[in-house]
Coordinates of N, CA and C in Angstrom, one line a residue:
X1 N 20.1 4.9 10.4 CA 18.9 4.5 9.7 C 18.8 5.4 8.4
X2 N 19.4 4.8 7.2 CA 19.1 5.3 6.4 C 18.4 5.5 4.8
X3 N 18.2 4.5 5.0 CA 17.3 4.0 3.8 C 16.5 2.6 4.4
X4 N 15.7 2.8 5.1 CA 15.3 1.3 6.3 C 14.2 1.0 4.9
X5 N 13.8 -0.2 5.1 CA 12.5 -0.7 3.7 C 11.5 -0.3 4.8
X6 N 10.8 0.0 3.5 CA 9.1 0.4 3.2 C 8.7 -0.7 2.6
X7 N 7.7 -1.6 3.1 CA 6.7 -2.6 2.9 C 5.7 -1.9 2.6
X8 N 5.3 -2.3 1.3 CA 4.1 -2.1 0.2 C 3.5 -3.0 0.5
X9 N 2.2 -3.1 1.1 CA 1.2 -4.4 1.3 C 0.1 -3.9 0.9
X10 N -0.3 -5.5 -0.5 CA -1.5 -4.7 -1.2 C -2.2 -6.2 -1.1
X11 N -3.0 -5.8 -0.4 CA -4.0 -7.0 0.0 C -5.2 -7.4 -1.4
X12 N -5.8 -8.2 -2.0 CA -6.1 -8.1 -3.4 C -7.7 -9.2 -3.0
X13 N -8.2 -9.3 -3.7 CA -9.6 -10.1 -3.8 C -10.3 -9.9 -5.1
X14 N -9.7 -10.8 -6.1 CA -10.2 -11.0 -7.5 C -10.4 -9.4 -8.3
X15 N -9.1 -8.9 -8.2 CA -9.1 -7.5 -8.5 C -7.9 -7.6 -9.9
X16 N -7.3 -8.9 -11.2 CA -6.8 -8.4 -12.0 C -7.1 -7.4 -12.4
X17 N -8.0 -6.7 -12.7 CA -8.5 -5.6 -13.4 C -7.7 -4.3 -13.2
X18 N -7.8 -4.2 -11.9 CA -7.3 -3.0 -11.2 C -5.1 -3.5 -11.0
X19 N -5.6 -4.0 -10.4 CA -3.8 -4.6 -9.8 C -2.9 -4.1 -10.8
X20 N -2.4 -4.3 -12.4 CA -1.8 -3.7 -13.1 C -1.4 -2.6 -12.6
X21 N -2.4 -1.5 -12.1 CA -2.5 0.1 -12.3 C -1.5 0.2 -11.0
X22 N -2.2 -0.6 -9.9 CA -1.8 -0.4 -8.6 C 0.1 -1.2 -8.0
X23 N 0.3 -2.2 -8.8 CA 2.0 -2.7 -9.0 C 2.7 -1.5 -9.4
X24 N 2.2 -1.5 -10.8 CA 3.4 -0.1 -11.6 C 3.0 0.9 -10.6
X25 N 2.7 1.5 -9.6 CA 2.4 2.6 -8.8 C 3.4 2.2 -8.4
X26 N 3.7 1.3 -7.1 CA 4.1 0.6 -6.4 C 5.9 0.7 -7.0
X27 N 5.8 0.2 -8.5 CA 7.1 0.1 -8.7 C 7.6 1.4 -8.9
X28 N 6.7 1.9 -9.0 CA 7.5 3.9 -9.8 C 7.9 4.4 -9.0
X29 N 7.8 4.4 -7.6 CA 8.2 5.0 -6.6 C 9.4 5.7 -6.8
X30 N 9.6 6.9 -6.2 CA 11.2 7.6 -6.1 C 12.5 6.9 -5.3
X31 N 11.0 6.7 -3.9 CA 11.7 5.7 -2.8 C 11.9 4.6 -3.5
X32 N 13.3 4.0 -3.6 CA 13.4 2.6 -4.1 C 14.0 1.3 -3.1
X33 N 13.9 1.5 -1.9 CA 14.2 0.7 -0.6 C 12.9 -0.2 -0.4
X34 N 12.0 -0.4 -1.3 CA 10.6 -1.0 -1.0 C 10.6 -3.2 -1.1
X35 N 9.7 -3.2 -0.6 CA 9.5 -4.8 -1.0 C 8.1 -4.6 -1.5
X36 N 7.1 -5.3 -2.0 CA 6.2 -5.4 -2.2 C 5.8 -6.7 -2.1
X37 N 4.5 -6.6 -1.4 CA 3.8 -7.9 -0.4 C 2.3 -8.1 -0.9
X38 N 2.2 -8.9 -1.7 CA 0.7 -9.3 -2.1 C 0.1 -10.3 -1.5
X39 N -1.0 -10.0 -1.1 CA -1.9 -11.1 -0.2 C -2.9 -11.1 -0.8
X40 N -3.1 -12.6 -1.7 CA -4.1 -13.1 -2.2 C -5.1 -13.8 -1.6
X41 N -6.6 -13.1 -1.4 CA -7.6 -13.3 -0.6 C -8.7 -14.9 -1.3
X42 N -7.5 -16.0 -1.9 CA -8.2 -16.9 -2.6 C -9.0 -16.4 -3.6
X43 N -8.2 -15.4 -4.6 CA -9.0 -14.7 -5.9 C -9.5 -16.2 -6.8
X44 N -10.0 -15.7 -7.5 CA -10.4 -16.2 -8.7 C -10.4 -16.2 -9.9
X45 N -9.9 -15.1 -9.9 CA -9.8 -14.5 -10.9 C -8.0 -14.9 -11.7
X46 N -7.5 -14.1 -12.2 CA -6.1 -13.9 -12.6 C -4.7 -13.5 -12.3
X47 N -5.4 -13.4 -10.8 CA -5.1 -12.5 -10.2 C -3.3 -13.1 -10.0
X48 N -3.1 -14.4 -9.8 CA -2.2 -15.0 -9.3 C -0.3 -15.0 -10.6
X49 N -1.4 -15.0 -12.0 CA -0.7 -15.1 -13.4 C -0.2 -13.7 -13.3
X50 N -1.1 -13.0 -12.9 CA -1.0 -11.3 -13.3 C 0.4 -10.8 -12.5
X51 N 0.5 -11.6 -11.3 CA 1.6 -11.2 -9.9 C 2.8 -11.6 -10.2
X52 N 2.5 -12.8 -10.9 CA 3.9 -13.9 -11.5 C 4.3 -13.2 -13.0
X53 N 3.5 -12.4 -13.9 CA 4.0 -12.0 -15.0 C 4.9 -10.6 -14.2
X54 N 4.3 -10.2 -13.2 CA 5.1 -8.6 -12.8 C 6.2 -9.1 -12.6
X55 N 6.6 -10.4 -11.4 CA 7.9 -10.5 -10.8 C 8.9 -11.0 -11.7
X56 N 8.1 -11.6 -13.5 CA 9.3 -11.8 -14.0 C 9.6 -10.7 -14.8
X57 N 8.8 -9.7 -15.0 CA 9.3 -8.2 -15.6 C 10.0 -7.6 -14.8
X58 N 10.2 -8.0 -13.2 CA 11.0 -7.1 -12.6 C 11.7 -8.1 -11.4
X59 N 12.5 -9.0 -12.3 CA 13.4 -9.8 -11.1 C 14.3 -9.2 -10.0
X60 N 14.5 -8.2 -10.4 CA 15.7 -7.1 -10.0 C 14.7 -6.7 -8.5
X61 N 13.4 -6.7 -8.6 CA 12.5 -5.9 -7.7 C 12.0 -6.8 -6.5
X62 N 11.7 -6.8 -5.1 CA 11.1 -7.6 -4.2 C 10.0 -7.6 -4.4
X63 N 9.3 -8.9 -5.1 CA 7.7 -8.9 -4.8 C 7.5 -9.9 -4.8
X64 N 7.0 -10.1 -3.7 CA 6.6 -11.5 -3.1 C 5.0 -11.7 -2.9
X65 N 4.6 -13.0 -3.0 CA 3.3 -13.6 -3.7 C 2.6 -13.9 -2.6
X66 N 1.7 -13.6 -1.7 CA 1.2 -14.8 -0.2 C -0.6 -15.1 -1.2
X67 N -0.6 -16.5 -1.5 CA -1.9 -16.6 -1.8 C -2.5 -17.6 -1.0
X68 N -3.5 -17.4 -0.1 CA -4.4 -18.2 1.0 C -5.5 -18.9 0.1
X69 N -5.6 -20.3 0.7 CA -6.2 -21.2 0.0 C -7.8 -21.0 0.0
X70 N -7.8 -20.6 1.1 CA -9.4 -20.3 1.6 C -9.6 -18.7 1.6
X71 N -11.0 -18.2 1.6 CA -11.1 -16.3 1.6 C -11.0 -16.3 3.3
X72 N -10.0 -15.6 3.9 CA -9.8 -15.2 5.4 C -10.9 -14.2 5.5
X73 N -11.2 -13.8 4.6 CA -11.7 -12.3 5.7 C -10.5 -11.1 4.8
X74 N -11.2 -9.8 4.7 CA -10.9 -8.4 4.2 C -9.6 -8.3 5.5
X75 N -9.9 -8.2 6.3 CA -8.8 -7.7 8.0 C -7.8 -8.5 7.9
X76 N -7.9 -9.8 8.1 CA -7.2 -10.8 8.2 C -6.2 -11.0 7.1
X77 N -7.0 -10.3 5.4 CA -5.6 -10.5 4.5 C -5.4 -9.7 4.9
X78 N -5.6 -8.2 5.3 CA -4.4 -7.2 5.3 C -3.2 -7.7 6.8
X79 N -3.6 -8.1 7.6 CA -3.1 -8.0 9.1 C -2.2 -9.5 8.6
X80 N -2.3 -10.5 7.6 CA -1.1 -11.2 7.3 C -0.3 -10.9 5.9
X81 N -0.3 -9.7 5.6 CA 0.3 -9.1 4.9 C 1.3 -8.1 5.5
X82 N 0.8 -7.8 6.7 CA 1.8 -7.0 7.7 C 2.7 -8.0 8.5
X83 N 1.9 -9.3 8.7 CA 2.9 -9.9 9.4 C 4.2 -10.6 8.6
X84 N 3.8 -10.5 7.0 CA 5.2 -11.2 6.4 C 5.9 -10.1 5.8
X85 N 5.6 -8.8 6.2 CA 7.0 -8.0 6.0 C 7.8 -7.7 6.7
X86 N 9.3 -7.1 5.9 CA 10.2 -7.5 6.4 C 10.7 -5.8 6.8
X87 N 9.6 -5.4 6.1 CA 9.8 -3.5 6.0 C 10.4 -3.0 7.7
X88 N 11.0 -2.1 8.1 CA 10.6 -1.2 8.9 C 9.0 -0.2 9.5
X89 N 8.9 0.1 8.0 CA 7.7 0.5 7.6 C 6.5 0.0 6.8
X90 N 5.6 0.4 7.1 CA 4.2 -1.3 6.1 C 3.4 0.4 5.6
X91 N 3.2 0.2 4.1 CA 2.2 1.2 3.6 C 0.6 0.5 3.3
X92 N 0.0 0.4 3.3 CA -0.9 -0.5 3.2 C -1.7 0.0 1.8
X93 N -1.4 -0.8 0.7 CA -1.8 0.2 -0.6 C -3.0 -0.8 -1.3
X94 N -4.3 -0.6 -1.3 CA -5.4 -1.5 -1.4 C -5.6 -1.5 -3.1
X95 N -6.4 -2.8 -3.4 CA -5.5 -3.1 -4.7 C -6.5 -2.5 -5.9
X96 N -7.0 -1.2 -5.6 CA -7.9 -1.0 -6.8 C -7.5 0.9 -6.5
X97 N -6.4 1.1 -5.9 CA -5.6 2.6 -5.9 C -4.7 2.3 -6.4
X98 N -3.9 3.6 -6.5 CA -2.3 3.8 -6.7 C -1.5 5.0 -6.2
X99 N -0.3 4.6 -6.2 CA 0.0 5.8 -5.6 C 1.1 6.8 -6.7
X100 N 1.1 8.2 -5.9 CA 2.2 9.1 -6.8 C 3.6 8.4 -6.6
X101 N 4.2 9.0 -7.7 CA 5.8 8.4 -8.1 C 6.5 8.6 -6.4
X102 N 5.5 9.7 -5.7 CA 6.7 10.6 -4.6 C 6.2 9.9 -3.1
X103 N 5.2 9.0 -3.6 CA 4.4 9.3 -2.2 C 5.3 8.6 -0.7
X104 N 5.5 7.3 -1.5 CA 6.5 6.9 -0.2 C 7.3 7.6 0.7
X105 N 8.5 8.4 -0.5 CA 9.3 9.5 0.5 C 8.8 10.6 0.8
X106 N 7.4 11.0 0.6 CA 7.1 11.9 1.2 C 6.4 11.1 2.7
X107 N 6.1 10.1 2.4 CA 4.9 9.8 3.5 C 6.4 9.6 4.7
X108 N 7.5 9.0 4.2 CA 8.6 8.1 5.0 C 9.5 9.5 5.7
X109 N 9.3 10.6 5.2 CA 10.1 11.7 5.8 C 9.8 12.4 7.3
X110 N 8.4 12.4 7.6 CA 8.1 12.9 8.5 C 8.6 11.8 9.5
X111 N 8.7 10.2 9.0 CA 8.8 9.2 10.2 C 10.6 9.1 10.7
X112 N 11.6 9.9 10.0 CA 12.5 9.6 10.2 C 13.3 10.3 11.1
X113 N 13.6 9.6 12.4 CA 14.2 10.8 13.5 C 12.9 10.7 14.6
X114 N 11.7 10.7 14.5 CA 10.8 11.0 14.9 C 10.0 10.2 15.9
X115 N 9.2 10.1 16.5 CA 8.3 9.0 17.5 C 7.3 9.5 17.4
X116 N 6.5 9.0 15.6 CA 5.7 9.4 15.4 C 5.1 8.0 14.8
X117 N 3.5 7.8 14.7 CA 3.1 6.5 14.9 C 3.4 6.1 13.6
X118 N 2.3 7.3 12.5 CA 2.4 7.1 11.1 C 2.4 8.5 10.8
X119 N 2.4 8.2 9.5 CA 2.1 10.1 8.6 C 1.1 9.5 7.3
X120 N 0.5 10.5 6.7 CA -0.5 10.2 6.1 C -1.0 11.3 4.9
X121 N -1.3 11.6 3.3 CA -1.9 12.7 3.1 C -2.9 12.8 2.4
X122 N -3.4 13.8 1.4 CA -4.7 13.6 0.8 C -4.6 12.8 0.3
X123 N -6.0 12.5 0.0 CA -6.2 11.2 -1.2 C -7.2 12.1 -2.1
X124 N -7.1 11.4 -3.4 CA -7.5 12.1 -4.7 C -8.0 10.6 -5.0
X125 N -10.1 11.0 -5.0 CA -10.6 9.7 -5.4 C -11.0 10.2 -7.0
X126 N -10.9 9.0 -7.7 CA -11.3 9.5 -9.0 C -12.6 8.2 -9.3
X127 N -13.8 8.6 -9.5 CA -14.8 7.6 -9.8 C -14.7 8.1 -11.4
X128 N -13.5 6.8 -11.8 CA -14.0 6.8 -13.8 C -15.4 6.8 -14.2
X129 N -16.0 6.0 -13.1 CA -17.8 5.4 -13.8 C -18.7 6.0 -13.8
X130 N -18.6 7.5 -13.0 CA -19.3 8.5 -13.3 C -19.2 9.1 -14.2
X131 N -20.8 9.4 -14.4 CA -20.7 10.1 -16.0 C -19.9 11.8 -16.0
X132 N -18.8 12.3 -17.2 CA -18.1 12.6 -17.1 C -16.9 13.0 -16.6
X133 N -16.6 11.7 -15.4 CA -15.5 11.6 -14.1 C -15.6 12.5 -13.6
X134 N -15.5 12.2 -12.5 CA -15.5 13.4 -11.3 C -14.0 12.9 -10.1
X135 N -13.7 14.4 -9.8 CA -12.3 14.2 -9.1 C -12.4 14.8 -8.1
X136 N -12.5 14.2 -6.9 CA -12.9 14.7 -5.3 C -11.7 14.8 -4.6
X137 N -11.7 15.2 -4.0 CA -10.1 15.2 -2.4 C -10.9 14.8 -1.3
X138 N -10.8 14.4 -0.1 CA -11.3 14.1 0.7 C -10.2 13.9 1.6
X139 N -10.3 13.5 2.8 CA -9.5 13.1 3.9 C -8.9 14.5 5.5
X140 N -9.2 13.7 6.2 CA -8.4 14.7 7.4 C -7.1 14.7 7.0
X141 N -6.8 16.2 7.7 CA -5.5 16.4 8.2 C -5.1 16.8 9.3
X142 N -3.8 16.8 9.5 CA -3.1 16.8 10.7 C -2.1 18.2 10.4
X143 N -2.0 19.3 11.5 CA -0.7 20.1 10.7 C 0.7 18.8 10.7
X144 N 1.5 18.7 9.5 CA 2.4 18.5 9.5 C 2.2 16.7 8.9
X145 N 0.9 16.7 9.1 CA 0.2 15.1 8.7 C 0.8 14.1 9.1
X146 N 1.4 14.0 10.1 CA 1.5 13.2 11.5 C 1.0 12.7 12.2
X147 N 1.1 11.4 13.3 CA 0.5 11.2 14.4 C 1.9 11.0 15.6
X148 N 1.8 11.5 16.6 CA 2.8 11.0 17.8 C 2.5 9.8 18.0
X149 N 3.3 8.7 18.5 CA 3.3 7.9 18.9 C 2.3 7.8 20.1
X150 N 3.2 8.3 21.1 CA 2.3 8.8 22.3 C 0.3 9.1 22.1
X151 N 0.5 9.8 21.1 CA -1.2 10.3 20.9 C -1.8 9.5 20.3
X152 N -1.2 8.8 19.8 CA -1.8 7.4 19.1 C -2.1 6.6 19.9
X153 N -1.2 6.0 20.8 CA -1.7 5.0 21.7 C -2.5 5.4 22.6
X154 N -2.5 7.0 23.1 CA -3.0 6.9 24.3 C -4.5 7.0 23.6
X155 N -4.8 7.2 22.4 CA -6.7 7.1 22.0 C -7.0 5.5 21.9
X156 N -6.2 4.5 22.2 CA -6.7 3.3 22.6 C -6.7 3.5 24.3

């Protein structure tokens, strides 16, 4: 196993606005073993032009389109965005973030070799709309920012 794909699933709901920011994340990656899986929650927006102008800037690149005729539900697009990849791994990248150039291989390193459920690390929220932006960290950690397999399932 050496370069297994990473499935990029970015579930979306009338978000052209944002989506731009959150593809080119997606495509900068270091890791380049990725697909990218959009699940259109019956936007309304542009959202659909916006997906079809990326895949022909980047034929070379997997990104595949799922747009549902009716709004499923927030859960439901992400949980059929996991079921049409083809990844090893599903990063689940929500469509108004982005990620660092590194994050993939960082997140994909702990998982390899390992019987570990997922890995995980800070997040850096930035609220532009606050008056003169403000830049928070937030999130638990884990030493080593792992979960076992085992300790994962056994908290269900």
């Amino acid at each position: 196993m050496n370069d297994p794909v990473v499935s990029i699933v970015i579930p979306t709901y009338n978000r052209a606005d944002f989506l731009p920011r959150t593809l080119s994340s997606a495509l900068s990656q270091t890791y380049r073993n990725i697909e990218i899986v959009v699940c259109d929650n019956a936007s309304t927006d542009q959202t659909s032009d916006l997906v079809a102008e990326f895949q022909g800037r980047h034929p070379d690149r997997n990104i595949r389109y799922i747009r549902h005729a009716t709004n499923i539900g927030p859960v439901r697009n992400w949980f059929s965005g996991i079921r049409e990849s083809r990844g090893e791994f599903i990063k689940i990248l929500f469509s108004d973030d982005y990620l660092y150039p590194c994050a993939i291989r960082s997140l994909l390193q702990p998982l390899m070799g390992n019987s570990y459920a997922f890995s995980y690390g800070k997040v850096h929220n930035l609220w532009e709309g606050c008056k003169g932006s403000k830049v928070t960290n937030f999130g638990r950690q884990r030493p080593g920012n792992f979960v076992r397999s085992r300790d994962y399932i056994a908290g269900f």
